[in-house]
Coordinates of N, CA and C in Angstrom, one line a residue:
Chain R
X1097 N 323.6 141.8 105.9 CA 323.0 141.2 105.6 C 321.9 141.6 104.8
X1098 N 321.1 141.6 103.9 CA 320.0 141.8 102.8 C 318.3 142.5 103.2
X1099 N 318.1 143.2 103.0 CA 317.0 144.1 103.8 C 315.4 143.1 102.8
X1100 N 314.3 144.1 102.8 CA 313.0 143.7 101.9 C 313.6 144.0 100.4
X1101 N 313.4 143.1 99.5 CA 313.2 143.0 98.7 C 312.3 143.1 97.7
X1102 N 311.5 144.1 96.8 CA 311.0 142.9 96.4 C 310.5 143.4 94.3
X1103 N 309.8 142.3 93.5 CA 310.6 142.1 91.9 C 309.3 141.8 91.4
X1104 N 308.4 142.5 90.5 CA 308.9 143.7 89.8 C 309.1 144.7 91.0
X1105 N 309.9 146.0 90.1 CA 309.8 146.9 90.2 C 308.8 148.3 89.3
X1106 N 308.4 147.5 88.7 CA 307.4 148.3 87.1 C 307.3 147.2 87.4
X1107 N 305.9 147.1 87.1 CA 304.8 146.1 85.9 C 303.9 147.2 84.8
X1108 N 303.3 146.7 83.7 CA 302.4 148.0 83.3 C 301.5 146.1 82.5
X1109 N 299.7 146.2 83.4 CA 299.1 145.1 82.4 C 298.4 145.6 82.5
X1110 N 296.7 145.5 81.5 CA 295.5 145.5 81.2 C 294.9 145.0 82.2
X1111 N 293.5 145.7 82.7 CA 292.2 145.1 83.1 C 291.5 144.1 82.9
X1112 N 291.4 143.4 83.7 CA 291.1 141.6 83.9 C 292.4 141.1 83.7
X1113 N 293.5 141.6 83.5 CA 294.8 140.6 83.7 C 294.6 140.0 85.4
X1114 N 296.1 139.0 85.4 CA 296.8 138.8 86.4 C 297.1 139.0 86.7
X1115 N 297.9 138.9 88.0 CA 299.0 139.4 88.7 C 299.6 139.4 89.4
X1116 N 301.1 139.0 89.5 CA 301.5 138.1 91.0 C 302.7 138.9 91.0
X1117 N 303.2 139.8 92.5 CA 303.9 139.7 93.0 C 304.6 139.9 94.2
X1118 N 306.1 140.0 94.4 CA 306.6 138.7 94.5 C 308.2 140.0 96.2
X1119 N 308.0 139.1 97.2 CA 308.9 140.2 98.1 C 309.6 138.5 99.2
X1120 N 310.6 139.1 99.1 CA 312.1 138.4 99.6 C 311.9 139.0 100.7
X1121 N 311.3 138.4 102.1 CA 311.6 139.4 103.2 C 314.0 138.8 104.0
X1122 N 313.8 140.0 104.7 CA 314.5 140.5 105.2 C 315.4 139.5 106.1
X1123 N 315.5 138.9 106.5 CA 317.1 137.9 107.2 C 316.9 138.0 108.3
X1124 N 316.4 136.7 108.8 CA 315.5 136.5 110.6 C 314.5 136.5 110.2
X1125 N 313.0 137.6 109.5 CA 312.3 137.3 109.7 C 311.1 137.6 108.9
X1126 N 310.5 136.5 109.6 CA 309.8 134.8 109.4 C 307.1 135.8 109.4
X1127 N 307.5 137.3 109.0 CA 305.9 137.8 109.3 C 306.6 138.9 108.0
X1128 N 306.0 139.1 107.4 CA 305.0 139.5 105.6 C 303.9 140.6 106.6
X1129 N 303.7 140.9 105.9 CA 303.0 142.1 105.4 C 302.9 142.6 104.0
X1130 N 301.4 143.0 103.4 CA 302.0 143.8 101.9 C 300.5 144.7 102.3
X1131 N 301.5 145.6 100.9 CA 299.3 147.2 101.3 C 300.0 148.1 100.2
X1132 N 299.5 148.7 100.1 CA 299.2 149.0 98.9 C 298.4 150.9 99.0
X1133 N 299.4 152.0 97.5 CA 299.8 152.5 98.4 C 299.1 153.9 96.8
X1134 N 298.1 153.9 97.1 CA 297.7 154.6 96.0 C 298.5 155.9 95.6
X1135 N 298.4 156.9 94.2 CA 299.0 158.5 94.5 C 298.4 159.1 95.1
X1136 N 299.7 159.9 96.0 CA 298.7 161.0 97.3 C 298.2 159.5 98.2
X1137 N 298.2 158.7 98.1 CA 298.2 158.7 99.3 C 298.2 157.6 100.5
X1138 N 298.6 157.7 101.1 CA 298.8 156.4 102.8 C 299.3 155.0 102.1
X1139 N 300.2 154.6 102.4 CA 299.8 152.6 102.6 C 298.4 152.3 102.8
X1140 N 297.9 151.4 102.4 CA 296.8 151.1 102.8 C 297.2 149.3 103.9
X1141 N 296.3 148.4 104.9 CA 297.1 146.8 104.2 C 296.6 146.5 103.5
X1142 N 297.0 145.0 103.4 CA 296.2 144.3 102.3 C 295.7 142.6 103.0
X1143 N 297.0 142.8 103.3 CA 296.7 141.3 104.3 C 298.4 141.4 104.5
X1144 N 298.4 139.6 106.3 CA 299.6 139.6 106.4 C 299.2 138.1 106.6
X1145 N 300.7 138.0 106.6 CA 301.1 136.4 106.8 C 302.4 136.5 107.7
X1146 N 302.4 134.9 109.0 CA 302.5 134.7 109.8 C 304.1 133.8 110.0
X1147 N 304.4 133.0 109.9 CA 305.1 131.8 109.4 C 304.2 130.8 108.9
X1148 N 303.9 131.5 106.8 CA 302.8 130.2 105.8 C 301.4 130.7 106.4
X1149 N 300.6 131.1 107.2 CA 299.6 131.6 107.5 C 299.1 133.2 107.6
X1150 N 297.9 133.4 107.4 CA 297.4 134.4 106.7 C 296.9 134.4 108.6
X1151 N 297.2 136.2 108.6 CA 297.0 136.5 109.7 C 296.9 137.8 110.0
X1152 N 295.7 138.5 109.0 CA 294.9 139.6 108.8 C 294.6 140.4 108.1
X1153 N 293.6 140.7 108.1 CA 292.9 141.0 106.7 C 292.8 141.8 106.8
X1154 N 293.3 143.4 105.8 CA 291.8 144.6 105.9 C 291.1 144.1 105.0
X1155 N 290.6 145.4 104.1 CA 289.0 146.0 103.6 C 289.8 145.5 102.0
X1156 N 289.8 144.3 101.7 CA 290.2 144.0 100.0 C 290.1 143.1 99.9
X1157 N 289.3 142.8 98.8 CA 288.6 141.8 97.8 C 289.4 141.2 98.2
X1158 N 288.9 140.0 97.5 CA 288.9 137.8 97.9 C 289.7 137.8 96.8
X1159 N 289.3 139.0 95.3 CA 290.6 138.7 93.9 C 292.3 138.9 94.7
X1160 N 292.0 139.8 95.4 CA 293.2 139.3 96.8 C 293.6 139.2 97.1
X1161 N 295.2 138.2 97.1 CA 295.2 137.2 97.7 C 296.8 137.1 97.6
X1162 N 297.2 136.2 98.5 CA 299.1 136.0 98.8 C 299.1 134.5 99.5
X1163 N 300.2 134.3 99.6 CA 301.2 133.6 100.2 C 302.6 133.2 100.2
X1164 N 303.2 132.6 101.2 CA 303.6 132.8 102.3 C 305.3 131.4 102.7
X1165 N 305.7 131.4 102.0 CA 307.1 129.9 101.2 C 308.0 129.8 103.0
X1166 N 307.8 128.3 102.5 CA 308.8 128.1 104.1 C 310.1 128.7 104.3
X1167 N 310.5 129.3 103.0 CA 311.9 130.4 103.8 C 311.0 132.0 103.4
X1168 N 310.3 133.1 104.1 CA 308.8 133.4 104.2 C 309.1 134.8 103.5
X1169 N 309.7 134.2 101.9 CA 309.0 134.9 101.2 C 307.5 134.9 100.4
X1170 N 307.0 136.4 99.9 CA 306.1 136.5 99.9 C 305.7 136.3 98.3
X1171 N 304.6 135.7 98.3 CA 304.0 136.2 96.7 C 302.6 137.2 97.2
X1172 N 301.8 138.7 96.2 CA 300.8 138.6 96.2 C 301.1 138.4 95.1
X1173 N 299.1 138.4 94.6 CA 298.9 138.3 93.5 C 297.3 138.5 93.3
X1174 N 296.9 139.6 92.3 CA 295.9 140.2 92.1 C 295.1 139.8 90.6
X1175 N 293.7 138.9 90.6 CA 293.3 138.8 89.6 C 292.1 140.1 89.5
X1176 N 291.8 139.6 87.8 CA 291.0 140.4 87.2 C 290.9 142.2 87.6
X1177 N 292.6 142.6 86.9 CA 292.5 143.5 87.5 C 292.0 144.9 86.5
X1178 N 291.8 145.7 87.9 CA 290.4 147.3 87.6 C 291.3 148.5 87.5
X1179 N 291.6 149.4 86.6 CA 292.2 150.9 87.0 C 292.0 151.3 88.4
X1180 N 291.4 151.1 89.1 CA 291.7 151.7 90.5 C 293.5 150.4 91.1
X1181 N 292.9 149.3 90.5 CA 295.0 148.6 91.3 C 295.8 149.4 90.7
X1182 N 295.9 150.5 89.8 CA 297.2 150.9 90.1 C 297.6 151.3 91.4
X1183 N 298.7 151.3 91.5 CA 299.2 152.1 93.0 C 300.7 151.1 93.0
X1184 N 301.8 151.6 94.3 CA 302.7 150.8 94.7 C 302.6 150.1 96.3
X1185 N 302.6 148.5 95.3 CA 302.9 147.6 96.7 C 303.4 147.8 97.4
X1186 N 303.6 147.6 98.7 CA 304.6 147.3 99.0 C 304.6 147.0 99.9
X1187 N 305.4 145.7 100.5 CA 306.2 144.5 101.4 C 306.5 145.3 102.5
X1188 N 306.3 144.1 103.7 CA 306.8 144.4 105.1 C 307.3 143.7 105.8
X1189 N 308.3 143.8 106.0 CA 308.5 142.2 107.1 C 308.8 142.2 108.6
X1190 N 309.3 141.3 109.1 CA 309.1 141.9 111.2 C 309.1 140.1 111.4
X1191 N 309.7 140.6 112.6 CA 309.9 139.5 113.3 C 310.0 139.0 114.9
X1192 N 309.7 138.5 114.8 CA 308.5 137.7 116.1 C 310.0 138.8 118.0
X1193 N 311.0 138.5 117.6 CA 311.6 140.1 118.4 C 311.9 141.1 118.1
X1194 N 311.8 141.9 117.2 CA 311.8 143.0 116.2 C 310.3 142.9 115.2
X1195 N 308.9 143.6 115.9 CA 307.9 143.1 115.6 C 307.2 145.0 114.6
X1196 N 308.3 145.3 114.4 CA 307.9 147.3 114.0 C 308.6 146.5 112.4
X1197 N 307.7 146.9 111.7 CA 307.6 147.0 110.2 C 308.7 147.0 109.4
X1198 N 309.7 146.8 108.9 CA 311.1 147.2 107.6 C 310.6 147.5 106.4
X1199 N 310.6 148.0 105.6 CA 309.7 147.6 104.4 C 310.8 147.5 102.9
X1200 N 310.8 147.4 102.2 CA 311.0 147.3 101.0 C 310.6 148.4 99.7
X1201 N 311.6 148.8 99.4 CA 310.9 149.3 98.1 C 309.5 150.0 97.0
X1202 N 309.1 148.6 97.1 CA 307.4 148.5 96.2 C 308.0 148.2 94.6
X1203 N 306.6 147.9 94.1 CA 305.8 147.5 92.9 C 304.9 148.3 92.3
X1204 N 305.0 149.0 91.9 CA 304.9 150.6 90.6 C 303.4 149.2 89.5
X1205 N 302.7 149.1 89.9 CA 302.4 148.5 89.4 C 301.1 149.5 88.7
X1206 N 300.5 149.3 87.6 CA 300.3 150.2 86.4 C 299.3 149.2 86.0
X1207 N 297.7 150.2 85.9 CA 296.3 148.9 84.7 C 296.5 149.7 84.2
X1208 N 296.1 148.9 82.7 CA 295.6 150.6 81.8 C 294.2 149.2 81.0
Chain B
X823 N 287.0 151.8 116.6 CA 288.5 151.8 114.8 C 289.3 152.4 115.5
X824 N 290.6 152.1 114.7 CA 291.5 153.3 115.0 C 291.6 153.5 114.0
X825 N 292.5 154.9 114.1 CA 292.7 155.9 112.4 C 293.3 157.4 112.7
X826 N 294.2 157.3 111.7 CA 294.7 159.0 112.3 C 294.4 159.8 111.4
X827 N 294.9 160.7 111.5 CA 294.8 162.0 110.6 C 296.2 163.1 110.9
X828 N 295.8 163.3 109.8 CA 297.5 163.9 109.6 C 296.7 165.5 109.0
X829 N 297.1 167.3 110.2 CA 297.1 168.2 109.5 C 297.5 168.7 108.6
X830 N 297.2 168.8 107.3 CA 297.9 169.8 106.3 C 298.9 169.2 105.5
X831 N 298.4 168.7 104.4 CA 298.6 167.4 103.3 C 300.1 167.8 103.0
X832 N 300.5 169.0 103.9 CA 302.5 170.1 102.4 C 303.1 171.2 103.6
X833 N 303.6 171.0 104.6 CA 304.1 172.2 105.4 C 305.6 172.4 104.8
X834 N 305.3 173.7 104.8 CA 306.7 174.4 103.9 C 307.7 175.2 104.8
X835 N 308.5 174.9 105.0 CA 309.6 175.4 106.5 C 310.8 175.7 105.4
X836 N 311.9 177.3 105.9 CA 312.9 177.5 105.1 C 314.0 176.4 106.3
X837 N 314.7 176.1 105.8 CA 316.5 175.8 106.0 C 317.1 176.0 107.0
X838 N 317.0 175.4 108.1 CA 317.0 175.7 109.7 C 316.2 176.5 110.4
X839 N 315.4 175.8 109.8 CA 314.0 176.3 111.0 C 313.1 174.8 111.3
X840 N 312.4 175.5 112.5 CA 311.6 174.5 112.6 C 310.5 173.3 112.1
X841 N 310.5 172.1 111.9 CA 310.0 171.7 111.3 C 308.7 171.4 112.2
X842 N 306.8 170.8 112.5 CA 306.1 170.1 113.4 C 304.8 170.1 112.1
X843 N 305.1 167.8 112.2 CA 303.6 167.7 111.9 C 303.5 167.2 112.7
X844 N 302.0 167.1 112.3 CA 300.5 166.9 113.4 C 300.3 165.8 112.6
X845 N 299.4 165.1 113.6 CA 299.0 163.5 114.3 C 298.2 163.3 115.3
X846 N 297.3 163.2 114.8 CA 295.8 163.3 115.7 C 295.2 161.5 115.7
X847 N 295.7 160.8 116.6 CA 295.3 159.5 116.1 C 294.0 158.7 117.2
X848 N 293.3 157.9 116.8 CA 291.7 157.5 118.2 C 292.4 156.0 118.0
X849 N 292.1 155.6 118.7 CA 291.7 154.2 119.1 C 291.6 154.1 120.7
X850 N 290.7 152.6 120.6 CA 289.8 152.1 121.5 C 291.3 151.3 122.7
X851 N 291.6 151.1 122.0 CA 293.0 150.8 123.2 C 294.4 151.0 122.9
X852 N 294.9 151.1 124.1 CA 296.2 151.9 123.9 C 297.3 151.3 122.3
X853 N 297.4 152.7 122.5 CA 298.0 152.9 120.8 C 299.1 152.4 120.9
X854 N 300.6 151.8 119.0 CA 301.0 152.1 119.0 C 301.6 152.4 117.9
X855 N 302.7 153.7 118.3 CA 302.5 155.2 117.3 C 303.6 155.2 116.4
X856 N 303.6 155.1 115.3 CA 304.5 154.7 115.0 C 304.9 157.1 113.5
X857 N 305.9 157.1 112.8 CA 306.1 157.9 112.2 C 306.7 157.5 110.8
X858 N 306.5 157.2 109.6 CA 307.6 156.9 108.9 C 307.7 158.1 107.2
X859 N 309.1 158.0 106.9 CA 309.0 159.1 105.9 C 309.7 158.2 104.4
X860 N 309.2 158.9 103.4 CA 309.3 158.4 102.3 C 309.7 159.2 101.9
X861 N 311.1 158.8 100.3 CA 311.7 159.3 99.9 C 311.4 159.2 98.2
X862 N 311.0 160.2 97.4 CA 310.8 159.7 96.2 C 311.3 158.3 95.6
X863 N 309.9 157.6 94.8 CA 310.5 156.3 94.2 C 311.0 155.3 95.6
X864 N 310.9 155.7 96.9 CA 311.4 154.7 97.8 C 310.8 154.6 98.4
X865 N 310.7 153.2 99.9 CA 309.4 152.5 100.7 C 309.6 153.7 101.2
X866 N 308.4 153.0 102.8 CA 309.5 153.5 103.7 C 310.1 153.3 104.7
X867 N 310.9 154.3 105.5 CA 312.0 154.4 106.6 C 310.8 154.4 108.0
X868 N 311.4 153.6 108.7 CA 310.9 153.9 109.6 C 312.0 155.8 111.1
X869 N 311.3 156.3 111.0 CA 311.7 157.3 112.0 C 311.7 156.9 113.4
X870 N 311.3 157.0 114.1 CA 310.3 156.8 115.8 C 309.2 155.8 115.6
X871 N 308.9 155.1 117.0 CA 307.6 154.2 117.7 C 307.5 154.6 118.8
X872 N 306.8 154.3 119.1 CA 305.8 155.1 120.3 C 305.1 153.6 120.9
X873 N 305.8 152.7 122.0 CA 304.5 152.1 122.0 C 305.4 151.2 124.0
X874 N 304.3 152.4 124.2 CA 303.7 153.2 125.8 C 305.1 152.3 127.1
X875 N 306.4 152.9 126.2 CA 307.7 153.3 127.1 C 307.5 154.5 127.7
X876 N 308.8 155.8 127.4 CA 309.0 157.3 127.1 C 307.5 157.6 126.2
X877 N 307.2 159.1 126.6 CA 306.2 160.1 126.4 C 307.1 160.5 124.9
X878 N 308.3 160.9 125.4 CA 309.1 161.6 124.8 C 310.0 160.0 123.9
X879 N 309.8 160.6 122.3 CA 310.7 159.3 121.8 C 311.0 160.2 120.7
X880 N 312.9 159.2 120.4 CA 313.7 160.4 119.1 C 314.0 159.4 119.0
X881 N 314.4 159.3 117.4 CA 314.3 158.4 116.8 C 315.2 159.1 115.6
X882 N 315.5 159.2 114.3 CA 316.7 159.3 114.1 C 317.4 159.9 112.7
X883 N 318.0 160.7 112.3 CA 318.2 162.1 111.6 C 317.5 163.1 112.5
X884 N 317.7 162.8 113.9 CA 317.9 164.1 114.6 C 316.2 165.0 115.1
X885 N 314.6 163.8 114.4 CA 313.4 163.9 114.4 C 313.0 163.2 115.8
X886 N 312.7 163.9 116.7 CA 311.2 163.1 118.5 C 310.3 163.4 117.7
X887 N 309.7 163.0 118.4 CA 308.2 162.9 118.5 C 307.6 162.7 119.8
X888 N 306.5 163.0 120.7 CA 305.7 164.0 121.8 C 304.6 162.5 121.9
X889 N 304.2 162.1 121.9 CA 302.8 161.1 123.1 C 301.9 162.0 123.9
X890 N 301.5 162.7 123.9 CA 300.3 163.2 124.4 C 298.7 162.4 124.8
X891 N 298.1 161.9 126.0 CA 297.3 160.9 125.6 C 296.0 162.1 125.8
X892 N 296.7 162.7 127.0 CA 295.0 163.8 126.3 C 294.3 164.5 125.9
X893 N 295.9 165.0 124.5 CA 295.3 165.4 123.4 C 295.2 164.2 122.1
X894 N 295.8 163.3 122.3 CA 295.6 161.7 121.1 C 296.4 162.3 120.0
X895 N 297.1 163.0 120.2 CA 298.6 164.0 119.8 C 299.4 163.0 119.4
X896 N 300.2 162.8 118.6 CA 301.5 162.4 118.1 C 302.5 163.1 117.2
X897 N 302.2 164.4 117.4 CA 303.6 165.6 116.4 C 305.0 165.8 116.5
X898 N 305.1 165.4 115.1 CA 306.4 165.2 114.8 C 307.7 166.6 115.2
X899 N 308.9 166.6 115.6 CA 309.4 168.2 115.6 C 310.2 168.0 115.0
X900 N 311.2 168.5 114.5 CA 313.1 168.5 114.5 C 313.7 170.3 114.4
X901 N 314.1 170.2 115.3 CA 314.7 171.6 115.4 C 314.7 172.5 115.0
X902 N 315.3 172.2 113.6 CA 316.1 173.1 112.7 C 316.6 171.3 111.2
X903 N 315.6 172.2 110.7 CA 315.3 171.1 108.8 C 316.3 172.0 108.2
X904 N 316.8 170.2 107.6 CA 318.0 170.1 106.4 C 317.2 170.2 105.6
X905 N 317.7 170.4 104.1 CA 317.4 170.1 102.5 C 317.3 168.8 102.1
X906 N 317.5 167.8 103.0 CA 317.3 167.0 103.4 C 316.3 165.9 104.2
X907 N 315.7 166.7 104.8 CA 314.9 166.8 105.1 C 313.0 166.4 104.2
X908 N 313.6 167.5 103.3 CA 311.6 167.3 102.1 C 312.0 165.7 101.9
X909 N 311.1 164.9 101.4 CA 310.2 164.3 101.6 C 308.5 164.2 101.9
X910 N 308.2 162.8 101.9 CA 306.9 162.8 102.2 C 307.6 161.7 104.1
X911 N 305.5 162.1 104.9 CA 306.0 161.6 106.0 C 304.4 160.7 106.2
X912 N 304.4 160.8 107.1 CA 303.0 159.2 106.9 C 303.4 158.4 108.1
X913 N 302.6 159.7 109.1 CA 301.9 159.2 110.7 C 300.7 157.7 111.3
X914 N 301.1 156.4 111.9 CA 300.5 155.2 111.8 C 300.1 155.3 113.0
X915 N 298.7 154.5 113.7 CA 298.7 153.5 114.4 C 298.7 151.9 114.3
X916 N 298.9 151.1 115.2 CA 299.1 149.7 115.0 C 297.7 150.2 115.5
X917 N 297.4 148.1 114.8 CA 296.3 147.8 115.0 C 295.8 146.6 115.7
X918 N 297.0 146.1 116.1 CA 296.9 145.6 117.7 C 298.2 145.9 117.6
X919 N 299.6 144.9 118.5 CA 300.4 143.8 119.4 C 300.3 142.6 119.1
X920 N 300.3 141.7 118.9 CA 299.8 140.5 118.2 C 301.6 139.7 118.3
X921 N 301.3 139.8 116.7 CA 302.6 138.6 116.3 C 302.9 139.8 116.0
X922 N 303.0 140.7 115.4 CA 303.2 142.0 114.4 C 302.8 143.3 114.1
X923 N 303.2 143.8 114.2 CA 302.6 145.5 114.1 C 301.3 145.5 112.7
X924 N 300.0 145.7 112.1 CA 299.6 146.1 111.5 C 299.1 147.5 111.2
X925 N 299.7 148.3 110.5 CA 299.3 149.5 110.5 C 298.5 150.5 109.6
X926 N 297.7 151.4 110.1 CA 296.8 152.6 109.9 C 297.9 153.1 109.7
X927 N 296.9 153.8 108.3 CA 298.1 154.9 108.0 C 297.0 157.0 107.4
X928 N 297.9 157.8 108.2 CA 297.8 158.1 107.4 C 297.2 159.2 106.2
X929 N 296.9 160.5 106.5 CA 297.0 160.1 104.3 C 298.6 161.0 103.9
X930 N 299.4 161.5 104.7 CA 300.5 162.1 104.3 C 300.9 163.6 104.9
X931 N 302.4 163.8 105.3 CA 302.6 165.2 105.5 C 303.9 165.9 104.6
X932 N 303.4 166.2 103.0 CA 304.4 166.4 102.0 C 305.1 167.3 102.7
X933 N 307.1 168.0 103.6 CA 307.4 168.1 103.7 C 308.1 168.9 102.8
X934 N 308.5 170.3 102.3 CA 309.5 171.4 101.7 C 310.5 172.4 102.7
X935 N 311.1 171.8 102.0 CA 312.5 172.2 102.6 C 312.9 173.9 101.5
X936 N 313.2 174.9 101.9 CA 313.3 176.5 101.6 C 314.6 176.6 101.9
X937 N 316.0 176.7 100.5 CA 316.9 177.3 100.8 C 317.0 179.0 101.6

């Protein structure tokens, strides 16, 4: 059984660009949540997808968008990147049977 | 609105000493509470969770936490610190227990273990 995987590991972008981060959920999990962790802070909830539908959103602007695929993998898209978007982006998956999120290793995004 | 406060951004203990990491929560509904650990350059690993069952919760690696409603606290303890416990610890409260937990995290406490 594989855990939650994320790609890429690291990414460097410039202001104004767009980025797509990817997450493969743990086998058997149908829910994916995304979190942003700025340096020295706790993770902040961005949004959650349950069975391919958005199921809750945190206090993030619309330029943060997501998608969940039929195999329950997920993408996080960020448009018009800003310097403050530099952070570790964490994906977490869970299931109906065990709802506690399991986290992936994260993608470190640097915006220059 | 739900929130979590972790007192002390850094806690330093000697190897073999008691570990106490403090967490207070605010919630208008019965809370679901969690402790996660984060090692350098890694994601978050669940240590333990409270979901309205026993108030004393035992987790992995010898950690435990006690839910105290009267004090709105969920402090994390370990009787004897080990060097491998050095990491960042996050307390979190769930925004809901519907389909899945959406977590609100505290700002974290970095645990340093002195030899």
